[in-house]
Every structure is written in structure tokens, then in C-alpha cells.
Short mmCIF file of C-alpha atoms in Angstrom, two decimals:
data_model
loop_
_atom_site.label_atom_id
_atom_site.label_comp_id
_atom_site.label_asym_id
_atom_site.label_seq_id
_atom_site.Cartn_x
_atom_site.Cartn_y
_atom_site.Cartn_z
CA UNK A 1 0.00 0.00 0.00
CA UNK A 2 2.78 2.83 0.77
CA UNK A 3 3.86 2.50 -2.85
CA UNK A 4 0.88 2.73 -4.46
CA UNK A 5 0.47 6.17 -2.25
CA UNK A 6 3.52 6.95 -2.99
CA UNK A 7 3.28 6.67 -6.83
CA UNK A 8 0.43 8.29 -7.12
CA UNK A 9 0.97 10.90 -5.02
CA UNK A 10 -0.60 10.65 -2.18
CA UNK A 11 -1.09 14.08 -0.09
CA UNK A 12 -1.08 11.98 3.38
CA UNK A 13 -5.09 12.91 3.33
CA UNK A 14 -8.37 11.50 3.18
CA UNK A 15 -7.17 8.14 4.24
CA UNK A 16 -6.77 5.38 1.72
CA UNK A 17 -7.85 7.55 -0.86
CA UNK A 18 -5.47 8.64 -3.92
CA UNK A 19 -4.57 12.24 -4.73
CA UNK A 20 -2.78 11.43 -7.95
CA UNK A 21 -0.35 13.25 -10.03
CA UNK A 22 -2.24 14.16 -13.20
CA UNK A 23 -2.22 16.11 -16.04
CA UNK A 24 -5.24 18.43 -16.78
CA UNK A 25 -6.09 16.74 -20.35
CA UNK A 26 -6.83 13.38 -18.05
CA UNK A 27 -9.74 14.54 -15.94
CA UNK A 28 -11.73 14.45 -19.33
CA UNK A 29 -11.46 10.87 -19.07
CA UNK A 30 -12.67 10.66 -14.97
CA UNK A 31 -15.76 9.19 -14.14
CA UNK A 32 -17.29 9.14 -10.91
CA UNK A 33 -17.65 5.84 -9.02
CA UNK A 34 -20.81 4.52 -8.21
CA UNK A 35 -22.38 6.86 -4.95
CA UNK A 36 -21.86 3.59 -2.67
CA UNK A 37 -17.98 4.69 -3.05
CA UNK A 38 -17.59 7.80 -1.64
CA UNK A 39 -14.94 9.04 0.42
CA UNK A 40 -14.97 11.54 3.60
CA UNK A 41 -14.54 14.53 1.64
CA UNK A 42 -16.97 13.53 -1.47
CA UNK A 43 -17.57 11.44 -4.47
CA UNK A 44 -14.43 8.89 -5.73
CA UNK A 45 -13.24 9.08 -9.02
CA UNK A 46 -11.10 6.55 -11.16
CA UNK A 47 -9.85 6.61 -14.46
CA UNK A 48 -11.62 3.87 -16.14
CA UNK A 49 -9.20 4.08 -19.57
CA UNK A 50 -6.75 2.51 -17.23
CA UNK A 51 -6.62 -1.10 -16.23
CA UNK A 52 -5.37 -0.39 -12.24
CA UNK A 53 -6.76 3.32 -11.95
CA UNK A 54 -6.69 4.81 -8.41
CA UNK A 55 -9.82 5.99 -6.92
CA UNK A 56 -9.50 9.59 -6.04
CA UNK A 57 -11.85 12.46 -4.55
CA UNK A 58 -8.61 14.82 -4.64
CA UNK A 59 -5.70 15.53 -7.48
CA UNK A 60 -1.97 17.21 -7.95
CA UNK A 61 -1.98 19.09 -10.65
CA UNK A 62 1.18 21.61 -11.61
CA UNK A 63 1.32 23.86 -14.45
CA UNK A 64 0.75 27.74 -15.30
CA UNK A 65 -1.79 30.50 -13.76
CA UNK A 66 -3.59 31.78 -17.15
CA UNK A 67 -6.26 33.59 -15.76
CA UNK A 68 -7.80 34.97 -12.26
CA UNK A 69 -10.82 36.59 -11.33
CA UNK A 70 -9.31 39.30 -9.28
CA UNK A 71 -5.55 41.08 -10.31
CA UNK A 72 -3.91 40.03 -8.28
CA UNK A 73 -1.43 42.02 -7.50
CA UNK A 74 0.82 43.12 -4.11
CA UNK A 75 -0.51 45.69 -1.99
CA UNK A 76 1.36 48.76 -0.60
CA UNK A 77 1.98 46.19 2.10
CA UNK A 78 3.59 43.46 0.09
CA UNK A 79 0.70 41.23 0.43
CA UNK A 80 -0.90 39.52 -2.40
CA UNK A 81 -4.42 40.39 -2.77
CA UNK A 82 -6.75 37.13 -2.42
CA UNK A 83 -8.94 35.79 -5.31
CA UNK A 84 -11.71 33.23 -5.38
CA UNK A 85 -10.90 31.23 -8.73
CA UNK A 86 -7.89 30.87 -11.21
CA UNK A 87 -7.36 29.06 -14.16
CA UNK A 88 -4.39 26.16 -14.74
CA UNK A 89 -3.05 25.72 -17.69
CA UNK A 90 -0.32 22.74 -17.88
CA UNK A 91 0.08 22.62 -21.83
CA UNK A 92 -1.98 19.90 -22.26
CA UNK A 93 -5.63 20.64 -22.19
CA UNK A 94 -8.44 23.10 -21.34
CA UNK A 95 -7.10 25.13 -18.65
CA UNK A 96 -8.49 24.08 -15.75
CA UNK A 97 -10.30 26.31 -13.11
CA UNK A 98 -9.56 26.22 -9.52
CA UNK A 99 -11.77 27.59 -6.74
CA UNK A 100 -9.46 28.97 -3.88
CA UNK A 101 -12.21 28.87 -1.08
CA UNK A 102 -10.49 30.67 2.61
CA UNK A 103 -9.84 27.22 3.90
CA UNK A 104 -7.01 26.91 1.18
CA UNK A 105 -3.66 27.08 2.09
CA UNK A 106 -1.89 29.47 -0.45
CA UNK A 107 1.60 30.33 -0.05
CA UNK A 108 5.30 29.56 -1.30
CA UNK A 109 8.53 28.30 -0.29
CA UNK A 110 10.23 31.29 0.78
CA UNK A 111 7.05 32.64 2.47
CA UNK A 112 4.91 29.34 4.10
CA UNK A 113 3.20 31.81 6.38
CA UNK A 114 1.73 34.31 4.70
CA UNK A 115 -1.30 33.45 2.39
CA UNK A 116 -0.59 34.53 -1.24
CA UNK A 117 -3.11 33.54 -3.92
CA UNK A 118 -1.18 32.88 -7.53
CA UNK A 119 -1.41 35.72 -9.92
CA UNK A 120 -1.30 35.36 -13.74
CA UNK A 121 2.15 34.33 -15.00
CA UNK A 122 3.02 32.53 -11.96
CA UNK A 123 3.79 28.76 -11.70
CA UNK A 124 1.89 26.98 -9.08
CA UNK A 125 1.44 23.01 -7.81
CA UNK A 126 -2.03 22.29 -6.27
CA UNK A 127 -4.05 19.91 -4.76
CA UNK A 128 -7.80 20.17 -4.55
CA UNK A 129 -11.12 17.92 -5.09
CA UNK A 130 -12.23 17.16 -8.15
CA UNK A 131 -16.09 18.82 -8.47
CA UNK A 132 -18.50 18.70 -11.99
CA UNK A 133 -18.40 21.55 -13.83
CA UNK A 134 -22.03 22.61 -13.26
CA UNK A 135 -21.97 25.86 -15.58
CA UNK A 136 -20.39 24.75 -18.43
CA UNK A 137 -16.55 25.86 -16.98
CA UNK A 138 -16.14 28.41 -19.56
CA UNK A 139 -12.65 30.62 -18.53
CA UNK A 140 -11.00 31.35 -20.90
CA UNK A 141 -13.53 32.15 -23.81
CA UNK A 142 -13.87 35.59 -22.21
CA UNK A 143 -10.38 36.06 -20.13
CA UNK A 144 -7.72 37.56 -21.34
CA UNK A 145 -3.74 36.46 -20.47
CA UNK A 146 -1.46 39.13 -19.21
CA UNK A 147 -0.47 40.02 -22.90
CA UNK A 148 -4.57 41.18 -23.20
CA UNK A 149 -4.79 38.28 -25.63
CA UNK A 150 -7.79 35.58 -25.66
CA UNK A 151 -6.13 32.52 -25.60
CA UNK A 152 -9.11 30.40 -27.19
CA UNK A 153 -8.70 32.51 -30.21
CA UNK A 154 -4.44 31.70 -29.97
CA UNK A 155 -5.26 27.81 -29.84
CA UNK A 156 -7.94 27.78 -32.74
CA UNK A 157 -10.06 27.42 -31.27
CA UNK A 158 -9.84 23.88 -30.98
CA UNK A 159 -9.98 21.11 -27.99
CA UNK A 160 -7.97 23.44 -26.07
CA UNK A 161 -10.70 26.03 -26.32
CA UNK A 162 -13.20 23.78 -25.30
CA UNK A 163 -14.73 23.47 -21.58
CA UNK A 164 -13.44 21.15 -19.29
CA UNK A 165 -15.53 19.14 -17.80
CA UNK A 166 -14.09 19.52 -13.84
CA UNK A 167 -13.43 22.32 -11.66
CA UNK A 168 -10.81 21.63 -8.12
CA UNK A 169 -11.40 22.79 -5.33
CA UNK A 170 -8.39 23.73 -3.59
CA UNK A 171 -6.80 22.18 -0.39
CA UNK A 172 -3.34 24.15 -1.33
CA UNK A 173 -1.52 25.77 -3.74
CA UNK A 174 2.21 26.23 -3.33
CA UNK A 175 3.75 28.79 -5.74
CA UNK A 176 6.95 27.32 -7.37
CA UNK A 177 7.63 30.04 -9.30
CA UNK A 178 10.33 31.65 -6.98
CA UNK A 179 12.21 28.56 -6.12
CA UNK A 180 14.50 28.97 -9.21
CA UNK A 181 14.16 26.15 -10.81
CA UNK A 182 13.84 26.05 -14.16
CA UNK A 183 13.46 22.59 -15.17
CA UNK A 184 10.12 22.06 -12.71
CA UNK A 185 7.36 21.78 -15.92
CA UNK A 186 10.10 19.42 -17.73
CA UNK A 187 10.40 17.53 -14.44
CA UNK A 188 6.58 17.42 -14.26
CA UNK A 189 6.19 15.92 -17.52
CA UNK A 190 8.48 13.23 -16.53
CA UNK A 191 6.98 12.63 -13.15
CA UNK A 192 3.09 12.75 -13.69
CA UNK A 193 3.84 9.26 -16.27
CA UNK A 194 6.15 8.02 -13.50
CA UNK A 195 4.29 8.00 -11.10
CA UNK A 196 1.26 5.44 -12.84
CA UNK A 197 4.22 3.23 -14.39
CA UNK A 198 5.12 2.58 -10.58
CA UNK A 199 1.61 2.28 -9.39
CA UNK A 200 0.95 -0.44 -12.12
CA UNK A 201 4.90 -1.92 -11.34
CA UNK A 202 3.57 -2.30 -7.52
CA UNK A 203 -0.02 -3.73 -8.55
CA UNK A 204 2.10 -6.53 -10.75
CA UNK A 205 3.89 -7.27 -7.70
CA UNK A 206 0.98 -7.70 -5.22
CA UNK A 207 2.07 -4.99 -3.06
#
């Protein structure tokens, strides 16, 4: 059992249940489990295009803040004005918005303490629970990057620009992009695939 939690990344919450490493592109393929499966915090989900998915109510997702619904920005005190949702957008599918509710725990590295919501531009890993979209999810068809461009119109337009079926609702999101590290969305490409190749290596070996 500890390496199955650890390849999927387990968050150390929420008891047996999974908060996997995914990619944004992959929660189009979630399905919720039938309601006699729930766990603490809500309805399980598994990937059933995968032969030994793990059931999940939460996920780790990394990638790029495209869009929020406040600036953003410092105040005369330093302090990062608070917003209620961002969008995700890890390359690889719709971004992806995220609900930062007050329960959230929002900071970074060099700051743990203090609660900073991500502004556009900035690199963030969180994990949150996976909730249906129940408006459609439309972000980005009317949201503008920091360049003032639509990015819907930049993609074509095509699955990119369409609405993702999934919103998270955020448990924490740690902003990465201060740590200096410039390799971390390489090193999350790598590690998201990883991480299932292990969980499937540990369910061949019956651990």
C-alpha cells in the first residue's frame, strides 16, 4: 500500500484515498464511481481508460496560472491580494479552473506563512477535489492572459478552447515560481507518467 500512495501521489489525506499526479487533459477521461464509493470529503473518481486506476476524490496538478478573477497584484503592504478562482493551464488541455475557497492554504517556499493567492504568470502546484463543472466551466472564452490576448482565439479554437468538464477545489496551492528552478514543468512531464508506471509496477507485484 505505501507504494501505491507513494506513486500516485498521495497528499497523506483522506485516508486510503489517492490524490494522484495528473495532467489536466486526463480529468476528461474521470468518471465518478458509483455513490456507494464515496470518500470523507466527497464522491471517488477513477480513471476507467486505465486497467489499475486509483480511486480519487482529490488531485496534484502543476502547471501555469492563465487567468484569475481578481488582479492580483501586491498591496502597498507586500501582500498579495486574495482571489476566489484561477485558471491552470499545464500545456496539455483546457485550462483548468480552480476555486481557492479561505480554507485553502496558499503560499510559497520562501514565504509558508503568509497566504498569497497565484497571480497570472506565476507557476503553481495544487491539490484540490475534483467537483462537476455545473456551468459549463467556460474561462478562458472571455479572459484575457497578461499580454490582453484571448487565448481560445491563440489555440484555434480547438480542444484546447473547449470546456473542461471539472473544476478543483483547492486544499493548497504552493507557488513554485520563486524557487528557481527552471526545469520544474520538464520535471513534471516526466513525473506525472512516472508515477502510474510505478503504481501499475507495484499492482504486478501484489504490493
Amino acid at each position: 500500500a505505501p507504494a501505491r500512495q507513494m506513486a500516485a501521489g498521495n497528499d497523506g489525506a483522506g485516508g486510503t484515498m489517492f490524490a494522484p499526479k495528473v495532467f489536466t487533459c486526463m480529468l476528461e477521461q474521470a468518471r465518478r464511481l458509483p455513490d456507494g464509493d464515496v470518500g470523507a470529503c466527497g464522491p471517488a473518481y477513477h480513471f476507467p481508460n486505465l486497467p489499475h486506476s486509483p480511486r480519487f476524490t482529490r488531485v496534484w496538478v502543476q502547471g501555469v496560472v492563465v487567468w484569475t478573477d481578481g488582479r492580483g497584484d501586491d498591496d502597498r503592504d507586500g501582500r498579495r491580494r486574495c482571489v476566489d478562482r484561477f485558471a491552470l493551464d499545464d500545456g496539455t488541455g483546457p485550462p483548468l479552473r480552480i476555486a481557492t475557497p479561505p480554507s485553502c492554504h496558499c503560499a510559497s517556499t520562501r514565504d509558508p506563512f503568509t497566504r498569497r493567492t497565484p497571480g497570472v504568470g506565476d507557476y503553481v502546484a495544487c491539490v484540490g477535489f475534483v467537483a462537476p463543472n455545473e456551468d459549463g466551466g467556460r474561462v478562458m472564452a472571455t479572459s484575457s492572459d497578461e499580454r490582453g490576448e484571448n487565448r481560445e482565439e491563440r489555440n484555434g479554437g480547438g480542444r484546447r478552447g473547449s470546456s473542461p468538464r471539472f473544476t478543483l477545489v483547492a486544499e493548497r496551492v504552493h507557488d513554485l515560481s520563486r524557487e528557481g528552478d527552471a526545469q520544474r514543468e520538464a520535471m513534471w512531464n516526466v513525473e506525472v507518467p512516472e508515477a502510474f508506471k510505478t503504481l501499475e509496477a507495484a499492482h504486478a507485484a501484489g504490493i
